[in-house]
mmCIF file of C-alpha atoms and ligand atoms in Angstrom:
data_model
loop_
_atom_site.group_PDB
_atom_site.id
_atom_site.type_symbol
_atom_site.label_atom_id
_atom_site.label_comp_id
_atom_site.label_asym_id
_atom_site.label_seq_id
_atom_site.Cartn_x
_atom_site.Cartn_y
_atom_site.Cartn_z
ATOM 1 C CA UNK B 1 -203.430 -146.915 -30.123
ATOM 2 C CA UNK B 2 -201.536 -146.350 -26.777
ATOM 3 C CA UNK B 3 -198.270 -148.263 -26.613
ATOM 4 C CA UNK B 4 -195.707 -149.042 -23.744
ATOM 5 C CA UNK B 5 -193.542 -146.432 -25.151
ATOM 6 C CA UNK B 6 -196.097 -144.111 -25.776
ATOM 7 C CA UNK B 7 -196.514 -145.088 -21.314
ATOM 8 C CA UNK B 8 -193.000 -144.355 -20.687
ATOM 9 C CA UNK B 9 -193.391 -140.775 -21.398
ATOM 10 C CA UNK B 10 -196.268 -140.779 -19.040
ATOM 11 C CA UNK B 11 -194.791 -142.427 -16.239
ATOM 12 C CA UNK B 12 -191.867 -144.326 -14.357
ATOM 13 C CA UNK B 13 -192.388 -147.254 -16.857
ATOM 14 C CA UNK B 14 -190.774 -149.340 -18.945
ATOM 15 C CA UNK B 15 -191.885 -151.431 -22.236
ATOM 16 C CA UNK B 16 -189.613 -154.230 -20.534
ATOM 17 C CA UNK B 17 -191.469 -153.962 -16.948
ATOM 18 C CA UNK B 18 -195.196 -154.183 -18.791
ATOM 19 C CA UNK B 19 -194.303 -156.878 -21.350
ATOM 20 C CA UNK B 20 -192.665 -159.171 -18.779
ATOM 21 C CA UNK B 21 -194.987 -158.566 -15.704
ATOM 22 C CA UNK B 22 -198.202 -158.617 -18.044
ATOM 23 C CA UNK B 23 -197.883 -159.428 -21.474
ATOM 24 C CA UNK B 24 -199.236 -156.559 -22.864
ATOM 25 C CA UNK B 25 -197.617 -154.192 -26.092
ATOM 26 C CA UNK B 26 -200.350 -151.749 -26.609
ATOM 27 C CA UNK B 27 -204.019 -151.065 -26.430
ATOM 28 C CA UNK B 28 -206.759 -148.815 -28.157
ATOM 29 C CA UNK B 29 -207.850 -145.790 -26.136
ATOM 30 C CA UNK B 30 -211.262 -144.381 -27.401
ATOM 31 C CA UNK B 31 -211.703 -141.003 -29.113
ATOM 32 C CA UNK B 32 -213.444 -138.295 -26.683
ATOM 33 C CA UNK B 33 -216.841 -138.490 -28.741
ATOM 34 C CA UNK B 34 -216.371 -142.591 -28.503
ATOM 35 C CA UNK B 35 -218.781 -143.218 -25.671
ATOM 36 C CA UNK B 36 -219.015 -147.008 -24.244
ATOM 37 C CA UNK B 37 -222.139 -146.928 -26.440
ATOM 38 C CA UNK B 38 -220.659 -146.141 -29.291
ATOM 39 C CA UNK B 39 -218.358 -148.847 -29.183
ATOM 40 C CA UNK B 40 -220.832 -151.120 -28.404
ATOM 41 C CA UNK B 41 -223.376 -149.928 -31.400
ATOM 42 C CA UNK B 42 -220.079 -150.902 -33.471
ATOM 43 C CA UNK B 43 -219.740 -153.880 -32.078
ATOM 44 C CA UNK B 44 -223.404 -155.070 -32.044
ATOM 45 C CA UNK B 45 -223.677 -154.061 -35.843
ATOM 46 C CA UNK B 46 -220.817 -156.563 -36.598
ATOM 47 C CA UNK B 47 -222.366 -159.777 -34.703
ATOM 48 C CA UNK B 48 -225.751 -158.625 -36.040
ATOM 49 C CA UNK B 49 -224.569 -158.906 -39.855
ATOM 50 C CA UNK B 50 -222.410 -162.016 -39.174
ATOM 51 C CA UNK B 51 -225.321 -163.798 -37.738
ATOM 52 C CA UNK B 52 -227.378 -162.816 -41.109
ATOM 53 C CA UNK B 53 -229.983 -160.940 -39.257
ATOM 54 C CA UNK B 54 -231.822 -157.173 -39.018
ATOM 55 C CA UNK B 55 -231.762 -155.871 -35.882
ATOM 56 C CA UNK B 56 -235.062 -155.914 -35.374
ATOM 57 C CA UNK B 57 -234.911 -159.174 -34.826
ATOM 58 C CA UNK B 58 -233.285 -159.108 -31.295
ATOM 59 C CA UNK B 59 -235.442 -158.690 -28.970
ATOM 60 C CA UNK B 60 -233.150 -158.917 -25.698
ATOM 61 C CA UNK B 61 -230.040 -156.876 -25.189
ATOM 62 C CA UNK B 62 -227.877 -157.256 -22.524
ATOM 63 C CA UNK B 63 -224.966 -155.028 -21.589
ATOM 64 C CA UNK B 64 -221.803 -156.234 -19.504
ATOM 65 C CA UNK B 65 -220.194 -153.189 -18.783
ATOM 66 C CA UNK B 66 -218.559 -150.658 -15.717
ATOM 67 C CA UNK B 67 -218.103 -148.237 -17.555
ATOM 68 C CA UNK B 68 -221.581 -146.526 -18.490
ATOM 69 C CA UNK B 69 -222.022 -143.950 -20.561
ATOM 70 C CA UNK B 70 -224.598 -142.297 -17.880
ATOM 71 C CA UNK B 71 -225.395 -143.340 -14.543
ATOM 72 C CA UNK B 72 -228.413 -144.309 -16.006
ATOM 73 C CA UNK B 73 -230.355 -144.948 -18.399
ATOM 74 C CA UNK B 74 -228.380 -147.962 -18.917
ATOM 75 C CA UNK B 75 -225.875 -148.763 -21.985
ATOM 76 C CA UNK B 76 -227.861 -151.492 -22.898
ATOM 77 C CA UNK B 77 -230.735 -148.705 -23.948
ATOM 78 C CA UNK B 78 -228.510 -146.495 -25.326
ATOM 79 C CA UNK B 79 -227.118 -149.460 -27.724
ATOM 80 C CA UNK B 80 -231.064 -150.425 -28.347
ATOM 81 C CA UNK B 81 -231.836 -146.889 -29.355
ATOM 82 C CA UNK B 82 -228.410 -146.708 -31.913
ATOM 83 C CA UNK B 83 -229.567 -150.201 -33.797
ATOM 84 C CA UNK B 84 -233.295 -148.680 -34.277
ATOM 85 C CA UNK B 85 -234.678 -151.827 -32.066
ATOM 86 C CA UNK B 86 -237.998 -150.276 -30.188
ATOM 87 C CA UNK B 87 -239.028 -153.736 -29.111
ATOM 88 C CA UNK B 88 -237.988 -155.927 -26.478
ATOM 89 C CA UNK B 89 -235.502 -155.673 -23.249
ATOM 90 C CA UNK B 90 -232.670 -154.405 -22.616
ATOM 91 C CA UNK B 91 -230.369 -153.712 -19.754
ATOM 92 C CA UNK B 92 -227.177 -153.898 -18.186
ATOM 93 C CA UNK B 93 -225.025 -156.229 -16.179
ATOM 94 C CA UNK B 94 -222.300 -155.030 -13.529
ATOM 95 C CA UNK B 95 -219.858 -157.635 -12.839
ATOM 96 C CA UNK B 96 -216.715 -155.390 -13.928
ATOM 97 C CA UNK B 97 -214.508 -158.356 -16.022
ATOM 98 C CA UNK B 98 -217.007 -161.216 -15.021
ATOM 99 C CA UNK B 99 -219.082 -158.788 -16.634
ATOM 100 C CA UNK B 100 -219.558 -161.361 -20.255
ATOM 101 C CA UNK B 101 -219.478 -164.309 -18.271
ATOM 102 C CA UNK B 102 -222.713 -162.744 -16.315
ATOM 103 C CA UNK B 103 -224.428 -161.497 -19.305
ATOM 104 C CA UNK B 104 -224.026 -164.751 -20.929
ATOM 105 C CA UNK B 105 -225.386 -166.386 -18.382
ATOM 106 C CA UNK B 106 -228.547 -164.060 -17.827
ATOM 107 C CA UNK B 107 -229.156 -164.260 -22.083
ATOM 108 C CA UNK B 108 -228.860 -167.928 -21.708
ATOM 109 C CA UNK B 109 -231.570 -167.858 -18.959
ATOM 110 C CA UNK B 110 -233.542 -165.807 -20.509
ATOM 111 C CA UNK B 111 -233.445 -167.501 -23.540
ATOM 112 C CA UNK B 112 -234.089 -171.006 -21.836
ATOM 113 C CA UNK B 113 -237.341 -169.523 -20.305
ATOM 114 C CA UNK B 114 -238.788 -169.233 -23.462
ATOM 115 C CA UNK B 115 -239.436 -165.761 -22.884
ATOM 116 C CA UNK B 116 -237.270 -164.432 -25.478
ATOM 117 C CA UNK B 117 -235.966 -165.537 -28.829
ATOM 118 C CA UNK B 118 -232.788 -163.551 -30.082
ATOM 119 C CA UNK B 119 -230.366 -162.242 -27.695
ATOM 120 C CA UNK B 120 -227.531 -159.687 -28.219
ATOM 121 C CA UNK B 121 -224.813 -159.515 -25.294
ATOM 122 C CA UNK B 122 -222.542 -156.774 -25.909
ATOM 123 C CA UNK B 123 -219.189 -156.065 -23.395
ATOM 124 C CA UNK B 124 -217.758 -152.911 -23.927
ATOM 125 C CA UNK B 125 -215.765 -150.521 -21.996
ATOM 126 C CA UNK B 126 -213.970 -147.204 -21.937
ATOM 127 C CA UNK B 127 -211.718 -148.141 -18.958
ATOM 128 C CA UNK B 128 -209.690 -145.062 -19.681
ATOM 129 C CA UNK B 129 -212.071 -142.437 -18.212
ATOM 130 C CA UNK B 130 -211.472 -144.469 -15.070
ATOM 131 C CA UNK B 131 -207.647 -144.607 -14.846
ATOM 132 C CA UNK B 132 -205.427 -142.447 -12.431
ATOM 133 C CA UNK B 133 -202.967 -142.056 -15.209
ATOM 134 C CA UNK B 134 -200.616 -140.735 -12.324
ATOM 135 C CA UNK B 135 -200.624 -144.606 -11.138
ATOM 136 C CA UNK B 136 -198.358 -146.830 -12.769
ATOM 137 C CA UNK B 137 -199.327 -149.778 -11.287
ATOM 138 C CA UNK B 138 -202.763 -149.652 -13.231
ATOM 139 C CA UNK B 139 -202.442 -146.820 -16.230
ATOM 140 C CA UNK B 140 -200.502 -148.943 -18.218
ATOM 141 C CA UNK B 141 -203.022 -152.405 -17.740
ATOM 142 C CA UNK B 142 -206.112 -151.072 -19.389
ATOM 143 C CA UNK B 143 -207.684 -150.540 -22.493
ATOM 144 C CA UNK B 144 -210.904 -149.689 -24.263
ATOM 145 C CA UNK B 145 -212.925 -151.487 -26.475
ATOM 146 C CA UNK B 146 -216.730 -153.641 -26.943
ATOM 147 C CA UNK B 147 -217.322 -156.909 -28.531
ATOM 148 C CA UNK B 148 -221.015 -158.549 -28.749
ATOM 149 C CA UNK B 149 -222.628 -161.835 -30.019
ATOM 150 C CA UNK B 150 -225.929 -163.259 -30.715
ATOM 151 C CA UNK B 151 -228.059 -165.988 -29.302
ATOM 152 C CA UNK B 152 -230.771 -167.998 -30.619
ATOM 153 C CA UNK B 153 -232.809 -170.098 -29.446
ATOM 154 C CA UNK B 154 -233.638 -172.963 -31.631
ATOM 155 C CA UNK B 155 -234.731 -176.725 -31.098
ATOM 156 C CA UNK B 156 -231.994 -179.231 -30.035
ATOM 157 C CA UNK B 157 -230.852 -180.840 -33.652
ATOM 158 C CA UNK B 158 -228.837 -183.372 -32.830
ATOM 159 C CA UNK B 159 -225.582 -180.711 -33.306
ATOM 160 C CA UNK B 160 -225.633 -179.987 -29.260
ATOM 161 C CA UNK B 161 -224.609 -177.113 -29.961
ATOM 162 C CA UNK B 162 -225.339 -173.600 -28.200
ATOM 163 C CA UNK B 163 -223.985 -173.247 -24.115
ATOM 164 C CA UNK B 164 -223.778 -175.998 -22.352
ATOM 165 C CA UNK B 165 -223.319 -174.629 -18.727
ATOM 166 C CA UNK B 166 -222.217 -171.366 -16.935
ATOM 167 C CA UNK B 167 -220.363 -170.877 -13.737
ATOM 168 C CA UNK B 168 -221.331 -167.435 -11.599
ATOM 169 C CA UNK B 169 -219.461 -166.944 -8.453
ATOM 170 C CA UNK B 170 -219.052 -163.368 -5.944
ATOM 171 C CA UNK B 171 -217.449 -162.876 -2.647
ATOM 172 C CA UNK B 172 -218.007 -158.641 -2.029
ATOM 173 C CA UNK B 173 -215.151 -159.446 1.269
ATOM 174 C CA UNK B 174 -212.675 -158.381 -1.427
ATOM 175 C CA UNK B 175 -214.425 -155.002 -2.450
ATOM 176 C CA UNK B 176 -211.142 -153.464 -1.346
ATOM 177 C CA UNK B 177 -208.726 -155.200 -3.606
ATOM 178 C CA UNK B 178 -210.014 -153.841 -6.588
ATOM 179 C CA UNK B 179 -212.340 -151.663 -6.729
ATOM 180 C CA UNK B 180 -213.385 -147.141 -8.076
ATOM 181 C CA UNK B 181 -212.955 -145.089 -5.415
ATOM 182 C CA UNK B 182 -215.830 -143.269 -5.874
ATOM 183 C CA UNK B 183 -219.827 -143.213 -7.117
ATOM 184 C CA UNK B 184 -223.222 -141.237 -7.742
ATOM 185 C CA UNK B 185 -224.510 -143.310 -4.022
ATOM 186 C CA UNK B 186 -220.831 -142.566 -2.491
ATOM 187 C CA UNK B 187 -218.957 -139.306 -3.204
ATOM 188 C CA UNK B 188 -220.813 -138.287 -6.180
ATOM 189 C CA UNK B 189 -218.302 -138.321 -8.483
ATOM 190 C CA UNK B 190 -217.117 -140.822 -10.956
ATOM 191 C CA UNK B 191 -213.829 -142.154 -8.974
ATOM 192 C CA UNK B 192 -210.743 -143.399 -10.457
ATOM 193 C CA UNK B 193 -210.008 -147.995 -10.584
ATOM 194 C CA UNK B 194 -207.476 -148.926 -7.410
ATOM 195 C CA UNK B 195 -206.289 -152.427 -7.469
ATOM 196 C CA UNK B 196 -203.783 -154.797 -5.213
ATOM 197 C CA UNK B 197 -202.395 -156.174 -8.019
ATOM 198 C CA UNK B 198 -200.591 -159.191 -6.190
ATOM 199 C CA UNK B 199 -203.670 -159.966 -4.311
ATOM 200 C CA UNK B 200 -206.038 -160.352 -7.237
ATOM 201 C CA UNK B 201 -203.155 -162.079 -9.312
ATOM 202 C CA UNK B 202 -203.131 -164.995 -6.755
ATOM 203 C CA UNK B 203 -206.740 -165.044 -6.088
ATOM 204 C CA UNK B 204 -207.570 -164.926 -9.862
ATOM 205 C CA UNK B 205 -205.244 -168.387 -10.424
ATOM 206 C CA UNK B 206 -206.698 -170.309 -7.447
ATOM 207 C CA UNK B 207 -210.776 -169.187 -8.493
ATOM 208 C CA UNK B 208 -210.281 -169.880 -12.475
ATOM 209 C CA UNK B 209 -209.377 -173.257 -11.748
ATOM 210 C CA UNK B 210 -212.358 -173.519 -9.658
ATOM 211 C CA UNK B 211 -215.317 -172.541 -12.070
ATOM 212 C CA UNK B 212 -213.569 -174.248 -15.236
ATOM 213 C CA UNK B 213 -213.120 -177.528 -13.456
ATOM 214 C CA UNK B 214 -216.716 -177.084 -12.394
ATOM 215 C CA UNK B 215 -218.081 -176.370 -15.403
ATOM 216 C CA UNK B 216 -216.197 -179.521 -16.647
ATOM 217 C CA UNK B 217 -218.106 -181.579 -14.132
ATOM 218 C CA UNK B 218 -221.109 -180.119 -14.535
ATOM 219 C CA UNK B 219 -221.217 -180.729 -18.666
ATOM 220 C CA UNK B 220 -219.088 -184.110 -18.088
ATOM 221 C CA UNK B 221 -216.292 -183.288 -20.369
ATOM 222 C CA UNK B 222 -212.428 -183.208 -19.405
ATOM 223 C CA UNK B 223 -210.113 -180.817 -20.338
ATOM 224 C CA UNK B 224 -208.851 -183.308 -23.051
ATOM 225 C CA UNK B 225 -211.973 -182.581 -25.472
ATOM 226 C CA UNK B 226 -211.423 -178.750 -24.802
ATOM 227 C CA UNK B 227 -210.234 -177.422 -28.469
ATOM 228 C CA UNK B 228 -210.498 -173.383 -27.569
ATOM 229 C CA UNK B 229 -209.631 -171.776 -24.071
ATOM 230 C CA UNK B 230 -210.676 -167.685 -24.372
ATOM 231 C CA UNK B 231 -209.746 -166.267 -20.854
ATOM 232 C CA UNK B 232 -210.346 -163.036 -19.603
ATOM 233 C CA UNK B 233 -207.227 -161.123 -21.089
ATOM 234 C CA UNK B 234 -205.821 -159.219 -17.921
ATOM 235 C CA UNK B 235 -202.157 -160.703 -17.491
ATOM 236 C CA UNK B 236 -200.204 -163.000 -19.959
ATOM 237 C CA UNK B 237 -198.731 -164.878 -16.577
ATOM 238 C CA UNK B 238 -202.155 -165.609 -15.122
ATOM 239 C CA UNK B 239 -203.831 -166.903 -18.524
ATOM 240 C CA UNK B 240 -200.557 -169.226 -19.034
ATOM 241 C CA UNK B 241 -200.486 -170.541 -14.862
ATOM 242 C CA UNK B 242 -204.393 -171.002 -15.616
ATOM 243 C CA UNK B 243 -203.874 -172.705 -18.591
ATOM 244 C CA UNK B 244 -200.886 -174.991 -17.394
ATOM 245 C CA UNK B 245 -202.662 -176.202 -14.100
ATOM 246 C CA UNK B 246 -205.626 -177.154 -15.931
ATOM 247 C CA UNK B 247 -203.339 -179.004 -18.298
ATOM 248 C CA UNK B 248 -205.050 -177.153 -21.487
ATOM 249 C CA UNK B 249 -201.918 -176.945 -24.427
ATOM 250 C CA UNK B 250 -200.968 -173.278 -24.907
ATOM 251 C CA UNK B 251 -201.664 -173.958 -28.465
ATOM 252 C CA UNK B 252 -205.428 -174.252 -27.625
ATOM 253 C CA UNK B 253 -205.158 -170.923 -25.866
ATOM 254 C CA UNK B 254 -206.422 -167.389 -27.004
ATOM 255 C CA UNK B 255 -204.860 -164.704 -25.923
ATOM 256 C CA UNK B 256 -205.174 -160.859 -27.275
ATOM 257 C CA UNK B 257 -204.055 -159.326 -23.931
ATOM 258 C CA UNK B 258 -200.434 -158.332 -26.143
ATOM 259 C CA UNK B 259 -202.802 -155.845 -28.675
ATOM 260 C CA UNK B 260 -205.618 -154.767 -26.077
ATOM 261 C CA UNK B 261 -204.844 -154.741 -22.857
ATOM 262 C CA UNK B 262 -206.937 -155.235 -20.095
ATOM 263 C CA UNK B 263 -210.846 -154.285 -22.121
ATOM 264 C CA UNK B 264 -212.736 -155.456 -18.725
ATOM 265 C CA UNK B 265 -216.189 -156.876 -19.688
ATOM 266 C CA UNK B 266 -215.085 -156.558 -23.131
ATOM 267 C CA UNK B 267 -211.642 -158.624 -23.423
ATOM 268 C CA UNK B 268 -214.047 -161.752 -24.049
ATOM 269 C CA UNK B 269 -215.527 -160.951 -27.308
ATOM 270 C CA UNK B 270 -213.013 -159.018 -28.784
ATOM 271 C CA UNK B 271 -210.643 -162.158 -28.397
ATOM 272 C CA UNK B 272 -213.844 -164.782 -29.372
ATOM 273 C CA UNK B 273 -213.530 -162.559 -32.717
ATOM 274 C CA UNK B 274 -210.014 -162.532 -33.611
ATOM 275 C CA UNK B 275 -209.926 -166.032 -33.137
ATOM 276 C CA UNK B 276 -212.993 -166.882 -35.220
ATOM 277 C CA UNK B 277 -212.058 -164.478 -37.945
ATOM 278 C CA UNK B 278 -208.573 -166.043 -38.254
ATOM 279 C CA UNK B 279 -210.083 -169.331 -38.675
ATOM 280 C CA UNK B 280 -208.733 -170.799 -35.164
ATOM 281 C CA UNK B 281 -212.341 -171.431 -33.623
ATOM 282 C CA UNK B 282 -214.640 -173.232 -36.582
ATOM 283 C CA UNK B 283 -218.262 -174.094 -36.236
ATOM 284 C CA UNK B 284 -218.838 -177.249 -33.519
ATOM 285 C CA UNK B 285 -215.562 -176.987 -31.238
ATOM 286 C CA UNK B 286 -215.472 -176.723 -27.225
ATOM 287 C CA UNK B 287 -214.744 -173.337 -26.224
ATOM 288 C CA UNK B 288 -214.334 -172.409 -22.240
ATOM 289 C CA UNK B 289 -214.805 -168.821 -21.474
ATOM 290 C CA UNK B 290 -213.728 -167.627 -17.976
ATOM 291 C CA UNK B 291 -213.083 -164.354 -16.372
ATOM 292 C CA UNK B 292 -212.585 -162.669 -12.997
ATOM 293 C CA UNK B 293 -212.642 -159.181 -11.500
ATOM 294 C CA UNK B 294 -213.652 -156.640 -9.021
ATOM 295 C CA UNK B 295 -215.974 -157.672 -6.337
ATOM 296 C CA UNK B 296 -214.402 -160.490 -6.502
ATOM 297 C CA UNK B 297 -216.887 -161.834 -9.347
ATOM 298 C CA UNK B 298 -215.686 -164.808 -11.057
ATOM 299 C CA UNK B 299 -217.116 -167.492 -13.934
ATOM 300 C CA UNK B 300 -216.999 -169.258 -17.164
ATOM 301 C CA UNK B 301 -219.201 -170.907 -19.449
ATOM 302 C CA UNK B 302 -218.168 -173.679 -21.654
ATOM 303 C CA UNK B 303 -220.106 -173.921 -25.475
ATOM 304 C CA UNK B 304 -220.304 -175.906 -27.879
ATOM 305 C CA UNK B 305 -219.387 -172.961 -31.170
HETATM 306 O O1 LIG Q 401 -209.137 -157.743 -14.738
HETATM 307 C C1 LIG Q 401 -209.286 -157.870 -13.355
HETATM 308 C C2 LIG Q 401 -208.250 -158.686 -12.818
HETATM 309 N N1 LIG Q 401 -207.001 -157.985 -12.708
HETATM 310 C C3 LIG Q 401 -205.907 -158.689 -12.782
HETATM 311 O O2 LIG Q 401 -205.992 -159.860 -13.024
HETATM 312 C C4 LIG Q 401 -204.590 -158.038 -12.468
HETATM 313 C C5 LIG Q 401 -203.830 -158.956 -11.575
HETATM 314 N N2 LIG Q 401 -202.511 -158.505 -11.198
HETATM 315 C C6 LIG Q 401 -201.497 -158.399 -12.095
HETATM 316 O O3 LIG Q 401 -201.681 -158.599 -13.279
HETATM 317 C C7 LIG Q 401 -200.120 -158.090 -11.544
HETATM 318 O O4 LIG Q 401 -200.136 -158.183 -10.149
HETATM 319 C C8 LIG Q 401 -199.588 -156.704 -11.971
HETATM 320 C C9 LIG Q 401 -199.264 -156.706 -13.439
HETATM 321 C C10 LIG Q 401 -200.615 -155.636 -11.643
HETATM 322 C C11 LIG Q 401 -198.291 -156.381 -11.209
HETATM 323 O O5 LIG Q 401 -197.342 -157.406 -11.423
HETATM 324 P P1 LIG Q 401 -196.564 -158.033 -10.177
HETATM 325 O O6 LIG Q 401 -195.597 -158.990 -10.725
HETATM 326 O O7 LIG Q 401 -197.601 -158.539 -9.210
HETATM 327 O O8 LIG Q 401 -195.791 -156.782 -9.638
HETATM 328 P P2 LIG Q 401 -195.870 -156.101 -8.192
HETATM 329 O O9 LIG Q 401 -197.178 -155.430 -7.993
HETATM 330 O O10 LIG Q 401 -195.440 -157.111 -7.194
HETATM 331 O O11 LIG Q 401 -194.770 -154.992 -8.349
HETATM 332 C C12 LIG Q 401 -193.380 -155.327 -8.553
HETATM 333 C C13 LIG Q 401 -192.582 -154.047 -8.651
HETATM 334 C C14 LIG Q 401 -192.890 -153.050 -7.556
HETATM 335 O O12 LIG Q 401 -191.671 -152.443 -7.164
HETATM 336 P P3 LIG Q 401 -190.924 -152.898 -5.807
HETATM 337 O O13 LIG Q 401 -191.931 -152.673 -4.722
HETATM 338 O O14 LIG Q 401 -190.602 -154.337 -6.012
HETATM 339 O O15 LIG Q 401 -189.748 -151.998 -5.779
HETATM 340 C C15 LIG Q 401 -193.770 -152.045 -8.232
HETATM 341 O O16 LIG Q 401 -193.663 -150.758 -7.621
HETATM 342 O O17 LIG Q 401 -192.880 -153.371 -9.874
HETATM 343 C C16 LIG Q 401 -193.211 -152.018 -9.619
HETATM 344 N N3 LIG Q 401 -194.169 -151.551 -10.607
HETATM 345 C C17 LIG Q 401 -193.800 -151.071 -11.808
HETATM 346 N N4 LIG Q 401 -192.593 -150.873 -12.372
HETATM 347 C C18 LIG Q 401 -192.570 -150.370 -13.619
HETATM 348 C C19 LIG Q 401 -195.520 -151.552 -10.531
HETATM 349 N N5 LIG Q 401 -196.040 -151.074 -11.675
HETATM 350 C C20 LIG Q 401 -194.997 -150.767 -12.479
HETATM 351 C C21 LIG Q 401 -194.897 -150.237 -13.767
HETATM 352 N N6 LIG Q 401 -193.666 -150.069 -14.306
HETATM 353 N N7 LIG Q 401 -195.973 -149.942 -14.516
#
């Protein structure tokens, strides 16, 4: 665990600065042999068990994440190969903290086609190999971690449960707002994450309230019959302006931003699974899930739990 304090000794920071600009207390920072895979294999495991089924059963596995443990083969192998799965697909998805929302969407897809019966979408991250942890204005944001869940695809039963639309939106004019300076098709070399922090901040308010209220109209619900909002967890102040322009109660909102910081494709699932483990989101409620980040990507998907 890396706290704000733990930050002030690192750079010209304060715990007051990062908790009042952001929202954020502390967040986990993986171990040198913790490889985005690893976390993910972790994370898999869990949803695996807590959906009551072996492994082999997946046969799709899709991987949200920018932080790979090789350029390639992908994460998503990497995770097949540490649950013992030979069968099936998998691969990843690059739509930095869209990155869930995206590899939702594709399971869904997939799963809709027929083509494939049990899907696993994992997000995990190791944003810390990416940070210039000379630059205040993003060391202190991030954070590492993976969560995952399972899909199936079963008959409609009357429960309407399952997801009942995504949202997937890009505009690559803003590759310059927030982006890794660097790449194996660029400068051959990993990079380190820049950001315009007030850019994406206003950007990220206007475009959230955008693909929720579409997703709304497109599954012909209101914001009313909403019972669980799970944001991307980047900043406190843009889940709460999100939340209070779309008139959602902040009691219906999740937010795990204050323990893990900015997780990137991961900050999804690991806040789905706090809230589900501490009894807040129960079988049948309305949960939207949205998220933006680098490219600009932006989504959400609203599902009946
Ligand atoms: O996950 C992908 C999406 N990413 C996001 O959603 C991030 C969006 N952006 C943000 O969350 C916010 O813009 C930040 C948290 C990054 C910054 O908050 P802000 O309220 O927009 O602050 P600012 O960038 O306008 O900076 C205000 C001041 C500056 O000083 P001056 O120029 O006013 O003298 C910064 O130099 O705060 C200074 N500052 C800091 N001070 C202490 C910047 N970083 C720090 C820091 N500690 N860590």
């Amino acid at each position: 665990m890396l706290t704000n304090r733990d930050l002030e000794e690192k750079v010209a920071t304060s715990d007051a600065w990062i908790v009042q600009r952001t929202g954020i207390r502390e967040r986990r920072i993986a171990a040198p042999d913790e490889t985005t895979s690893k976390l993910g294999i972790a994370a898999a495991k869990a949803a695996i068990a807590d959906a009551g089924l072996e492994a082999a059963e997946i046969d799709l596995i899709v991987c949200a994440t920018s932080t790979p443990d090789y350029t390639f083969p992908s994460t998503a192998t990497q995770i097949q190969d540490g649950l013992g799965i030979q069968g099936g697909a998998a691969f990843d998805v690059q739509a930095v903290c869209t990155g869930f929302i995206y590899g939702l969407a594709t399971a869904d897809k997939f799963l809709q086609s027929g083509s494939h019966r049990r899907a696993l979408v994992v997000g995990a991250e190791t944003f810390s190999r990416i940070l210039d942890w000379t630059d205040r204005g993003t060391c202190v944001l991030f954070g590492d971690g993976a969560g995952a869940v399972v899909l199936e695809s079963a008959d409609e039963d009357g429960s309407g449960r399952g997801i009942l639309t995504t949202q997937l939106r890009s505009d690559g004019r803003y590759r310059d707002r927030l982006y890794v300076d660097g790449g194996p098709g660029s400068t051959g070399t990993t990079g380190h994450l820049r950001m315009e922090g007030r850019d994406v901040f206003k950007f990220a308010v206007g475009k959230v309230m955008d693909v929720v209220n579409e997703a709304f109209a497109s599954a012909g619900v209101s914001a009313a019959e909403l019972d669980w909002f799970v944001p991307h967890q980047a900043n406190r102040r843009i889940i709460e302006a999100s939340a209070d322009k779309l008139g959602i109660p902040r009691g219906k909102v999740v937010i795990t931003v204050d323990r893990h910081g900015n997780t990137s494709a991961a900050s999804i699932p690991l806040a789905l699974d706090v809230a589900r483990r501490d009894g807040r989101i129960k079988r049948g409620d309305l949960v939207m899930l949205e998220a933006i980040g680098g490219g600009f990507t932006w989504g959400s998907a609203l599902l009946r739990w």
